[in-house]
Coordinates of C-alpha atoms in Angstrom, one line a residue:
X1 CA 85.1 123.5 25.3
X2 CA 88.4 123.5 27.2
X3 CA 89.6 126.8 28.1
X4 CA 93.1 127.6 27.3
X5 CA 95.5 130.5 29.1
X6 CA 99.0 131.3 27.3
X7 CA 101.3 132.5 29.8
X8 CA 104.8 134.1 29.0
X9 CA 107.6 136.9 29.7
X10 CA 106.2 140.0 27.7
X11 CA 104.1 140.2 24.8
X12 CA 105.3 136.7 23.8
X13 CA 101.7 135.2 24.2
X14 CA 99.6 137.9 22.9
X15 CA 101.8 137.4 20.0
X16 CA 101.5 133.9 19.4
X17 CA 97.7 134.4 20.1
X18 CA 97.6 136.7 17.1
X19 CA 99.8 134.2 14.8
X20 CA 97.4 131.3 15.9
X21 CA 94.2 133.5 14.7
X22 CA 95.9 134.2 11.4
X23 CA 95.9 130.4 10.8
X24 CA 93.2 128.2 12.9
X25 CA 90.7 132.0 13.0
X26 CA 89.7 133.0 16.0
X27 CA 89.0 131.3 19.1
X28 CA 86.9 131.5 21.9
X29 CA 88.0 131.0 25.6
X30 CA 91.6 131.9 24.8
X31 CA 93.4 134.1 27.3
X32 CA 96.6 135.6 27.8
X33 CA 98.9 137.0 30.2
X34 CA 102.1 138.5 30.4
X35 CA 104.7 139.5 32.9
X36 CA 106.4 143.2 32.1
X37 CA 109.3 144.2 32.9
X38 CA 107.7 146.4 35.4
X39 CA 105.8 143.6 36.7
X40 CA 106.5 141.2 39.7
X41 CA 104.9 137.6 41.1
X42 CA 102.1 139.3 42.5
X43 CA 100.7 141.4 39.2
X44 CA 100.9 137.9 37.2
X45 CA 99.0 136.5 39.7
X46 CA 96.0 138.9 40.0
X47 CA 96.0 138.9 36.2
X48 CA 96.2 134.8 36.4
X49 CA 93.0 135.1 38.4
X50 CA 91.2 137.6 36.4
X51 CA 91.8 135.2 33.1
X52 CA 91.0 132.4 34.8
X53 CA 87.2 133.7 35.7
X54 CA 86.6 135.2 32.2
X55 CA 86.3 131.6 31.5
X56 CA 83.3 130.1 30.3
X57 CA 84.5 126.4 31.8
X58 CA 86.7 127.0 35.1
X59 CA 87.4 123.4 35.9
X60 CA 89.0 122.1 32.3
X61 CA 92.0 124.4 31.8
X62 CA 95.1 124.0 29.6
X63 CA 97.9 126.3 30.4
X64 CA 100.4 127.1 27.7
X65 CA 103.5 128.6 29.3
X66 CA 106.4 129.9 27.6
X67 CA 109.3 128.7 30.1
X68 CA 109.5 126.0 32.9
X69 CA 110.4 127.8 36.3
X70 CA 109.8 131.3 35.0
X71 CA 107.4 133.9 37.0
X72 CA 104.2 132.9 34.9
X73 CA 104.7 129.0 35.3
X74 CA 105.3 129.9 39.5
X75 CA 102.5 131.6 39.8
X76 CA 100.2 129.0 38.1
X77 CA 102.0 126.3 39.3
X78 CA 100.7 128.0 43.0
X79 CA 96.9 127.4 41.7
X80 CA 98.0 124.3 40.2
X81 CA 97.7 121.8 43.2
X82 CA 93.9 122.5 43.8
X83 CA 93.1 121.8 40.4
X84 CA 95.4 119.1 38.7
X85 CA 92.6 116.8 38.3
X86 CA 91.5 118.7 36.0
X87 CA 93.9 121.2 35.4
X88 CA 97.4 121.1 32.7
X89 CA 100.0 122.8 32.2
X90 CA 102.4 122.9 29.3
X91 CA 105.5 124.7 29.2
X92 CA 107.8 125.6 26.1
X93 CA 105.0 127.0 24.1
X94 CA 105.4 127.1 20.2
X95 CA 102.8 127.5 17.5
X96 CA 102.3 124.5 16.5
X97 CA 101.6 123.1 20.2
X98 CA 99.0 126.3 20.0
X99 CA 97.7 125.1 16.4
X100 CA 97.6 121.5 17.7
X101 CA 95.7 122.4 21.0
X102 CA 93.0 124.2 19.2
X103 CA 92.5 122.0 16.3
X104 CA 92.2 118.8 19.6
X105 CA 89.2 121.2 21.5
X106 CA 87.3 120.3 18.9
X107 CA 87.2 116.4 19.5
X108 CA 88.9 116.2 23.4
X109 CA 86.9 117.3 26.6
X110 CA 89.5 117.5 28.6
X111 CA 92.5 119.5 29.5
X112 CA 94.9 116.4 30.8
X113 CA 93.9 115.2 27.1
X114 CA 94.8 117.7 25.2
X115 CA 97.9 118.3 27.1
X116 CA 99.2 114.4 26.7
X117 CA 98.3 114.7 22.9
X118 CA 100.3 118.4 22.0
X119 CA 103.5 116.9 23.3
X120 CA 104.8 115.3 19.7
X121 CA 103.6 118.2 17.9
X122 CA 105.5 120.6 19.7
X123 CA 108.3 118.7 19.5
X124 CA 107.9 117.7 15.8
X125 CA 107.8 121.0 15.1
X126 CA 111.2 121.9 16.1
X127 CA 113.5 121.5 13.0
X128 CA 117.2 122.7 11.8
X129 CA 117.9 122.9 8.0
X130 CA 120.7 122.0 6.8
X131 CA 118.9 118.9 7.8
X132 CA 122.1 117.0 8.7
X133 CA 122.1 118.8 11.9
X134 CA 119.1 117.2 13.0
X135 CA 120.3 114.1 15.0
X136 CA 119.9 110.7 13.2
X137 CA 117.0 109.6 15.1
X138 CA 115.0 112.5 14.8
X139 CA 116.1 113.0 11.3
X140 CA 112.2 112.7 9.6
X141 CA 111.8 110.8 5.9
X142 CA 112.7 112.6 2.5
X143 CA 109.1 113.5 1.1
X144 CA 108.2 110.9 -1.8
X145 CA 109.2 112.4 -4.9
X146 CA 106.9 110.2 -6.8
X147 CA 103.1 108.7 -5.6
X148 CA 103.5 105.6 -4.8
X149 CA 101.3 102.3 -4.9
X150 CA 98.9 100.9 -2.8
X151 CA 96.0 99.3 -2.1
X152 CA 93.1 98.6 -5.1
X153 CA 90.5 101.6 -5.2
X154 CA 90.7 105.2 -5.8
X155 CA 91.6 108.6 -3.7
X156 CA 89.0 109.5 -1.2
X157 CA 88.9 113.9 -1.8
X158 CA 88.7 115.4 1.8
X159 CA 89.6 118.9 0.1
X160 CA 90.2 120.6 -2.9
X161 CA 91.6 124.5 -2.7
X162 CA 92.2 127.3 -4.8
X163 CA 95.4 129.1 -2.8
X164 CA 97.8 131.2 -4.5
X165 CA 100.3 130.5 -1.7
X166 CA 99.9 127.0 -1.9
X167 CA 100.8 124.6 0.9
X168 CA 101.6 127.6 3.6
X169 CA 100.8 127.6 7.5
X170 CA 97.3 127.6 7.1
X171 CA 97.1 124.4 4.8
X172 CA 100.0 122.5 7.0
X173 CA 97.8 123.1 10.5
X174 CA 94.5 124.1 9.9
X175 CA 92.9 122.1 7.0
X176 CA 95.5 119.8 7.4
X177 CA 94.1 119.0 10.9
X178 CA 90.3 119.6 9.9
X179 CA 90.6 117.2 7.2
X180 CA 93.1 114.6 7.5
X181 CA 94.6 113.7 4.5
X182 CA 97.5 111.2 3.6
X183 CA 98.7 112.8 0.8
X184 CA 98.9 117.0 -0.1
X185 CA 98.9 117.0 -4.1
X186 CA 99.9 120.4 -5.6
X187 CA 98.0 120.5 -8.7
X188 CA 100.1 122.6 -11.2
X189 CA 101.7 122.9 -14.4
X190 CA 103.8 125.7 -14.2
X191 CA 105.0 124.5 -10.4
X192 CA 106.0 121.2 -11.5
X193 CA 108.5 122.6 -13.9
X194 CA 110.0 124.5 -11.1
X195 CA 112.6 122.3 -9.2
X196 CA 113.3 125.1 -6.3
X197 CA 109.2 125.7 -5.6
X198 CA 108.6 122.0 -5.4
X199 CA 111.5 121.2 -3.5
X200 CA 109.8 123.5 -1.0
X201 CA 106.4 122.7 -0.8
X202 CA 107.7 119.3 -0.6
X203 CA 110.0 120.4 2.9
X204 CA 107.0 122.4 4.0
X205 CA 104.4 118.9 4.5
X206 CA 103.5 118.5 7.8
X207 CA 104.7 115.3 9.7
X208 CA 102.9 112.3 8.7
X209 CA 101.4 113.7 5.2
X210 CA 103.4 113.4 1.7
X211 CA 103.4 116.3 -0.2
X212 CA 103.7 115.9 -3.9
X213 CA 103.4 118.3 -6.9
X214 CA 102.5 117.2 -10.1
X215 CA 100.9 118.5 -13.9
X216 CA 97.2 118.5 -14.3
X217 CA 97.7 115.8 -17.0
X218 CA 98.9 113.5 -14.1
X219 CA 96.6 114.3 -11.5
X220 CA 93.9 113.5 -14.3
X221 CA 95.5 109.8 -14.3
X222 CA 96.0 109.1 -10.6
X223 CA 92.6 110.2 -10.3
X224 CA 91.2 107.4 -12.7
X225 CA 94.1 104.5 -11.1
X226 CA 91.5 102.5 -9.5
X227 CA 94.2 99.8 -8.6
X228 CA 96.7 101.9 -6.3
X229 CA 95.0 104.4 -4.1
X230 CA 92.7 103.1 -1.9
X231 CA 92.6 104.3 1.6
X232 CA 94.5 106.9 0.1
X233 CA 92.8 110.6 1.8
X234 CA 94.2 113.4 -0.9
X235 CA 94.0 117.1 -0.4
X236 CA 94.6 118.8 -4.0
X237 CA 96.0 122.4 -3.9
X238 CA 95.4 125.0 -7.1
X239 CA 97.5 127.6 -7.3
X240 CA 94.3 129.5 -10.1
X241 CA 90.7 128.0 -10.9
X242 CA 91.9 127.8 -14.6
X243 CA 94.5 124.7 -13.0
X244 CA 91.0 123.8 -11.1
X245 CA 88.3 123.6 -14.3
X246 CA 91.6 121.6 -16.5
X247 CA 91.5 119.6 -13.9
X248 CA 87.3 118.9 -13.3
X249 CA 86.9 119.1 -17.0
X250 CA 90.0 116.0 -17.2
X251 CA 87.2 113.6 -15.1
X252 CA 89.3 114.4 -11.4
X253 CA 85.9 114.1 -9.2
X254 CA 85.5 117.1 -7.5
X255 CA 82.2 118.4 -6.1
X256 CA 83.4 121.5 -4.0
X257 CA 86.3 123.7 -4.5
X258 CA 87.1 125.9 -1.3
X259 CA 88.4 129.2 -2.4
X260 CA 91.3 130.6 -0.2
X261 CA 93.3 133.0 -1.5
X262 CA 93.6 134.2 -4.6
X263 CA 97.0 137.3 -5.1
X264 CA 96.2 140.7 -6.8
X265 CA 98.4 141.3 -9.9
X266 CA 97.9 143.8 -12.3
X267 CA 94.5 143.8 -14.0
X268 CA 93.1 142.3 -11.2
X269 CA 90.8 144.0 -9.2
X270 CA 90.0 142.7 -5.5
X271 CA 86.4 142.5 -3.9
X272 CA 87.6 141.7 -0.4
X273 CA 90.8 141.1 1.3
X274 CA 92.0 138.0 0.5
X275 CA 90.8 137.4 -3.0
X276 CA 91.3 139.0 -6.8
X277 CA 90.0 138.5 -9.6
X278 CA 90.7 139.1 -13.1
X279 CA 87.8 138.6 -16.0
X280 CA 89.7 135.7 -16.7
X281 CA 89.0 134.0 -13.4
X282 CA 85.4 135.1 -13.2
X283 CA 84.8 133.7 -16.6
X284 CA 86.4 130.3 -15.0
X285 CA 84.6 130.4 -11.9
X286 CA 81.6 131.1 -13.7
X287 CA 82.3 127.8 -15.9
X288 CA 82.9 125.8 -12.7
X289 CA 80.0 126.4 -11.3
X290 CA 77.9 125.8 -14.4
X291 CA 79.3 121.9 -14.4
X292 CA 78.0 121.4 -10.8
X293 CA 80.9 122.8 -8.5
X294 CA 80.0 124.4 -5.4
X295 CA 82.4 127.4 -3.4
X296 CA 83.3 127.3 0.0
X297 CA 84.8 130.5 0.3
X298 CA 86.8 129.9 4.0
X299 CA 90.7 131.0 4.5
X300 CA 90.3 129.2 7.6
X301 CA 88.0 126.3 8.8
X302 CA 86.8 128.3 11.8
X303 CA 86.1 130.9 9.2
X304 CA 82.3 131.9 8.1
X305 CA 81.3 131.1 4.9
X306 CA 81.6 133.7 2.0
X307 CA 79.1 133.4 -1.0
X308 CA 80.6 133.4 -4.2
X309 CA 78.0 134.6 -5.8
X310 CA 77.8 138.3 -4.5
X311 CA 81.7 137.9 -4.5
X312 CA 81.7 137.6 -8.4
X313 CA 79.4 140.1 -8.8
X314 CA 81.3 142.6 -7.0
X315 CA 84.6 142.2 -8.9
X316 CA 82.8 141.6 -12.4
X317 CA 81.3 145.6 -11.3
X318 CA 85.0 146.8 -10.6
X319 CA 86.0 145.2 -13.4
X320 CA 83.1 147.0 -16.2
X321 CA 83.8 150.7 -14.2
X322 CA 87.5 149.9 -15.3
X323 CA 86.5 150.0 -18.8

């Protein structure tokens, strides 16, 4: 796997690293290094070196750096010319060139790959709201409002996911570039009454994927249009498994349901960090899986998987002590 080095003035890149963890999980053969303002040319460089042979792979090495012609970029730019065969460097580091170079390690070998591919994402990911700002020719589509025709044949599920947040950072880069869909359907009754939230998760699709929200009864009917929706790759987002079962139990064909994130609230009693449960939504979960749905219990695909079993078991305990 490409090794990667993010390079910047101050704690700029241990910071990003951290943000880039939070949404693609963590990562191997990622190194940082920082200039402080105590620092000088030479410090970067020793530290340069020291990241460079922590390395597992020394030859293919992407460099993110935050600024063209600062200190970090000089001082790899000084190791560059022995190595740009196989060496890259980027400069102007943001996080969705970080989120786009991790999610291309798992398919490119190579550095100068990687680096020629991150380009349009960093770029694309530079935006200005109010959007009339942006200049004409970089001024991206409206998201659809509505789902729109196409070809004969059904939607092809590359994910279904029980998130409270919804479509969020982690949906936009991670599974987003794990599982390539066309479309991001928000499944929701209560969110497609609410003009504001859809508005949002519509502005919040990432470029080249629709977002949509509609009302379980709808999603049930797309999902049995055999006439518009071939080639069509959806990604359905739940905000609760109650949305989730309406929607199974309605004939969508759904064989796993990946289990994100889940809020607390009161009543609601939380068996690990990112997940609570009320008896409500055991009593759901528990009905899921007795129609034939399997958990993938992942925040992130990196992510190991949780089972949902013991997970269950442990809130259904907190929850009979509470009574």
């Amino acid at each position: 796997m490409v090794g990667m080095i993010l390079a910047s003035h101050g704690n700029f890149a241990e910071g990003i690293l951290q943000s880039g963890a939070m949404i693609f999980g963590e990562q191997e053969n990622v190194k940082t290094v920082t200039l402080m303002p105590n620092e000088g040319p030479a410090d970067v460089k020793a530290k340069l070196e020291k990241a460079i042979t922590s390395l597992d792979d020394q030859e293919e090495v992407l460099f993110l750096v935050d600024l063209w012609g600062g200190t970090p970029f000089n001082q790899i730019n000084n190791l560059f010319e022995a190595h740009k065969d196989k060496w890259a460097i980027v400069a102007g580091m943001n996080l969705p060139m970080l989120i786009e170079a991790y999610a291309s390690r798992l398919s490119m070998n190579t550095a100068h790959e990687i680096a020629a591919h991150i380009l349009a994402t960093a770029k694309e990911g530079v935006k200005i709201r109010p959007e009339e700002l942006m200049p004409e020719e970089s001024t991206a589509a409206a998201p659809a409002q509505e789902i729109n025709a196409g070809a004969p044949g059904t939607f092809k599920y590359v994910l279904a996911r029980i998130d409270s947040r919804l479509l969020h950072g982690q949906i936009a880069t991670a599974w987003t570039k794990t599982t390539q869909p066309t479309r991001i359907i928000v499944v929701s009754d209560a969110v497609a009454k609410d003009d504001l939230r859809k508005k949002l998760i519509q502005q919040a699709a990432p470029p080249g994927v629709k977002a949509h929200v509609v009302p379980v009864d709808q999603m049930i009917r797309l999902a049995k249009d055999d006439q518009h929706f071939g080639g069509q790759r959806a990604l359905l987002l739940f905000e609760n498994p109650q949305d989730a079962l309406k929607t199974v139990e309605g004939g969508v064909p759904l064989k796993t349901i990946n289990v994100g994130s889940m809020a607390h609230s009161p009543g609601k009693v939380q068996p690990n960090k990112v997940l609570a449960f009320s008896q409500d939504d055991i009593d759901t979960f528990n009905k899921l899986k007795k129609i034939g749905l399997a958990f993938d219990v992942r925040k992130v695909p990196n992510d190991s998987k949780g089972d949902m079993d013991e997970i269950i078991k442990k809130a259904q305990d907190e929850l009979n002590r509470l009574r």
